[in-house]
């Protein structure tokens, strides 16, 4: 059984309430519940974590390697665009990570177009709503199994 860590960054605890035109009406609990079901159906275990604090996210990335997690799905929220500390943490661990964004960051305000984290990630999925998380899970499991 593969162990996957899901990290959601700042403001994602407000899913379903915050800017539903961009992020939809599903709550974080809805997202986590559905993704856990998907993970189980793919013989995987999903551990969920959300924080609004950069240092806690960095600590969790380090924890993932220390706990021998097989992969990470992360939506870093606004940290995407400027957190070199999170980028360095991603680059400094030996765990494949896929960056996910619910909205298409490349079709929004110009400050959202750049991800400082993407170059350290195995891949990025953006603009497909919460379905992007399931696609990230599928891709991550293929990466882990050496099929990508």
Tab-separated table of C-alpha atoms in Angstrom:
chain	number	residue	atom	x	y	z
A	1	UNK	CA	0.000	0.000	0.000
A	2	UNK	CA	1.419	3.371	-1.048
A	3	UNK	CA	1.329	6.242	1.455
A	4	UNK	CA	0.459	9.637	-0.010
A	5	UNK	CA	0.496	12.971	1.816
A	6	UNK	CA	-1.954	15.687	0.791
A	7	UNK	CA	-0.890	19.207	1.792
A	8	UNK	CA	-3.242	22.147	1.360
A	9	UNK	CA	-1.856	25.591	2.071
A	10	UNK	CA	-3.243	28.962	3.108
A	11	UNK	CA	-6.949	29.713	2.819
A	12	UNK	CA	-7.807	26.253	1.517
A	13	UNK	CA	-9.559	25.571	4.813
A	14	UNK	CA	-12.103	28.098	3.439
A	15	UNK	CA	-12.996	26.038	0.362
A	16	UNK	CA	-16.710	26.190	-0.345
A	17	UNK	CA	-16.941	29.657	1.208
A	18	UNK	CA	-14.082	31.629	-0.358
A	19	UNK	CA	-14.508	32.882	-3.927
A	20	UNK	CA	-16.678	30.008	-5.200
A	21	UNK	CA	-16.443	31.394	-8.751
A	22	UNK	CA	-12.733	30.470	-8.713
A	23	UNK	CA	-12.650	27.539	-6.295
A	24	UNK	CA	-16.111	25.941	-6.452
A	25	UNK	CA	-18.493	24.981	-3.670
A	26	UNK	CA	-16.864	21.765	-2.433
A	27	UNK	CA	-15.420	22.102	1.067
A	28	UNK	CA	-11.980	20.892	2.137
A	29	UNK	CA	-13.695	18.071	4.040
A	30	UNK	CA	-15.575	17.079	0.853
A	31	UNK	CA	-12.331	17.074	-1.121
A	32	UNK	CA	-10.429	15.038	1.479
A	33	UNK	CA	-13.250	12.498	1.889
A	34	UNK	CA	-13.524	11.871	-1.852
A	35	UNK	CA	-9.760	11.712	-2.369
A	36	UNK	CA	-9.373	9.230	0.503
A	37	UNK	CA	-11.977	6.995	-1.182
A	38	UNK	CA	-10.112	7.254	-4.482
A	39	UNK	CA	-6.803	6.471	-2.791
A	40	UNK	CA	-8.263	3.378	-1.108
A	41	UNK	CA	-9.601	2.154	-4.448
A	42	UNK	CA	-6.037	2.485	-5.805
A	43	UNK	CA	-4.522	0.525	-2.892
A	44	UNK	CA	-3.153	3.676	-1.278
A	45	UNK	CA	-3.483	5.490	2.011
A	46	UNK	CA	-3.995	9.272	2.025
A	47	UNK	CA	-2.844	11.426	4.949
A	48	UNK	CA	-4.353	14.933	4.883
A	49	UNK	CA	-2.830	18.143	6.226
A	50	UNK	CA	-3.774	21.812	5.911
A	51	UNK	CA	-1.994	24.858	7.264
A	52	UNK	CA	-2.028	28.595	6.779
A	53	UNK	CA	1.577	28.764	8.040
A	54	UNK	CA	4.676	28.429	5.871
A	55	UNK	CA	6.873	26.842	8.548
A	56	UNK	CA	4.292	24.159	9.335
A	57	UNK	CA	4.151	23.227	5.654
A	58	UNK	CA	7.952	22.994	5.519
A	59	UNK	CA	7.949	20.815	8.648
A	60	UNK	CA	5.327	18.531	7.066
A	61	UNK	CA	7.384	18.172	3.884
A	62	UNK	CA	10.384	17.097	5.984
A	63	UNK	CA	8.103	14.781	7.993
A	64	UNK	CA	6.939	13.132	4.763
A	65	UNK	CA	10.459	12.049	3.917
A	66	UNK	CA	11.219	11.002	7.506
A	67	UNK	CA	8.036	8.885	7.591
A	68	UNK	CA	8.835	7.258	4.232
A	69	UNK	CA	5.781	8.638	2.476
A	70	UNK	CA	5.726	7.495	-1.143
A	71	UNK	CA	4.457	10.744	-2.648
A	72	UNK	CA	2.972	14.174	-1.992
A	73	UNK	CA	0.134	16.140	-3.563
A	74	UNK	CA	0.367	19.799	-2.604
A	75	UNK	CA	-1.690	22.898	-3.238
A	76	UNK	CA	0.574	25.585	-1.785
A	77	UNK	CA	-2.001	28.343	-2.297
A	78	UNK	CA	-0.466	31.803	-2.509
A	79	UNK	CA	2.879	30.431	-1.275
A	80	UNK	CA	3.193	29.125	-4.854
A	81	UNK	CA	4.276	32.515	-6.091
A	82	UNK	CA	6.914	33.550	-3.579
A	83	UNK	CA	7.885	30.893	-1.030
A	84	UNK	CA	11.446	29.985	-1.855
A	85	UNK	CA	11.565	28.295	1.553
A	86	UNK	CA	8.837	25.815	0.538
A	87	UNK	CA	10.488	25.396	-2.872
A	88	UNK	CA	13.787	24.553	-1.173
A	89	UNK	CA	12.034	22.073	1.140
A	90	UNK	CA	10.458	20.340	-1.877
A	91	UNK	CA	13.829	20.222	-3.650
A	92	UNK	CA	15.521	18.954	-0.493
A	93	UNK	CA	13.432	15.821	-0.003
A	94	UNK	CA	13.469	12.587	-1.953
A	95	UNK	CA	9.696	12.241	-2.313
A	96	UNK	CA	7.913	12.930	-5.619
A	97	UNK	CA	5.465	15.838	-5.412
A	98	UNK	CA	2.753	17.089	-7.730
A	99	UNK	CA	1.636	20.699	-7.352
A	100	UNK	CA	-2.126	21.222	-7.749
A	101	UNK	CA	-4.226	24.349	-8.202
A	102	UNK	CA	-8.007	24.374	-8.369
A	103	UNK	CA	-8.111	27.465	-10.582
A	104	UNK	CA	-5.970	28.067	-13.656
A	105	UNK	CA	-3.225	30.224	-12.152
A	106	UNK	CA	-1.999	31.079	-15.651
A	107	UNK	CA	-5.344	32.657	-16.589
A	108	UNK	CA	-5.658	34.852	-13.522
A	109	UNK	CA	-3.852	37.946	-12.245
A	110	UNK	CA	-0.293	38.256	-13.541
A	111	UNK	CA	1.244	37.805	-10.072
A	112	UNK	CA	-0.274	34.295	-10.004
A	113	UNK	CA	1.315	33.171	-13.275
A	114	UNK	CA	4.663	32.158	-11.766
A	115	UNK	CA	5.218	29.173	-9.508
A	116	UNK	CA	8.558	29.128	-7.728
A	117	UNK	CA	7.719	25.586	-6.570
A	118	UNK	CA	6.948	23.950	-9.941
A	119	UNK	CA	10.609	23.567	-11.001
A	120	UNK	CA	11.187	21.368	-7.931
A	121	UNK	CA	7.992	19.329	-8.450
A	122	UNK	CA	7.435	16.230	-10.570
A	123	UNK	CA	4.527	18.032	-12.245
A	124	UNK	CA	1.782	20.616	-11.962
A	125	UNK	CA	-1.981	20.422	-12.544
A	126	UNK	CA	-3.999	23.638	-12.655
A	127	UNK	CA	-7.450	24.784	-13.647
A	128	UNK	CA	-9.382	21.523	-13.434
A	129	UNK	CA	-11.201	22.250	-10.195
A	130	UNK	CA	-11.038	19.749	-7.363
A	131	UNK	CA	-10.848	16.987	-10.001
A	132	UNK	CA	-7.204	18.028	-10.394
A	133	UNK	CA	-6.435	16.372	-7.053
A	134	UNK	CA	-7.654	12.995	-8.312
A	135	UNK	CA	-5.655	13.402	-11.510
A	136	UNK	CA	-2.614	14.239	-9.386
A	137	UNK	CA	-3.160	11.081	-7.331
A	138	UNK	CA	-3.365	8.934	-10.466
A	139	UNK	CA	-0.239	10.518	-11.959
A	140	UNK	CA	1.687	10.314	-8.692
A	141	UNK	CA	0.976	6.599	-8.341
A	142	UNK	CA	2.231	6.044	-11.894
A	143	UNK	CA	5.381	8.045	-11.107
A	144	UNK	CA	5.957	5.971	-7.961
A	145	UNK	CA	5.550	2.752	-9.947
A	146	UNK	CA	7.972	4.028	-12.595
A	147	UNK	CA	5.380	4.241	-15.361
A	148	UNK	CA	5.938	7.920	-16.152
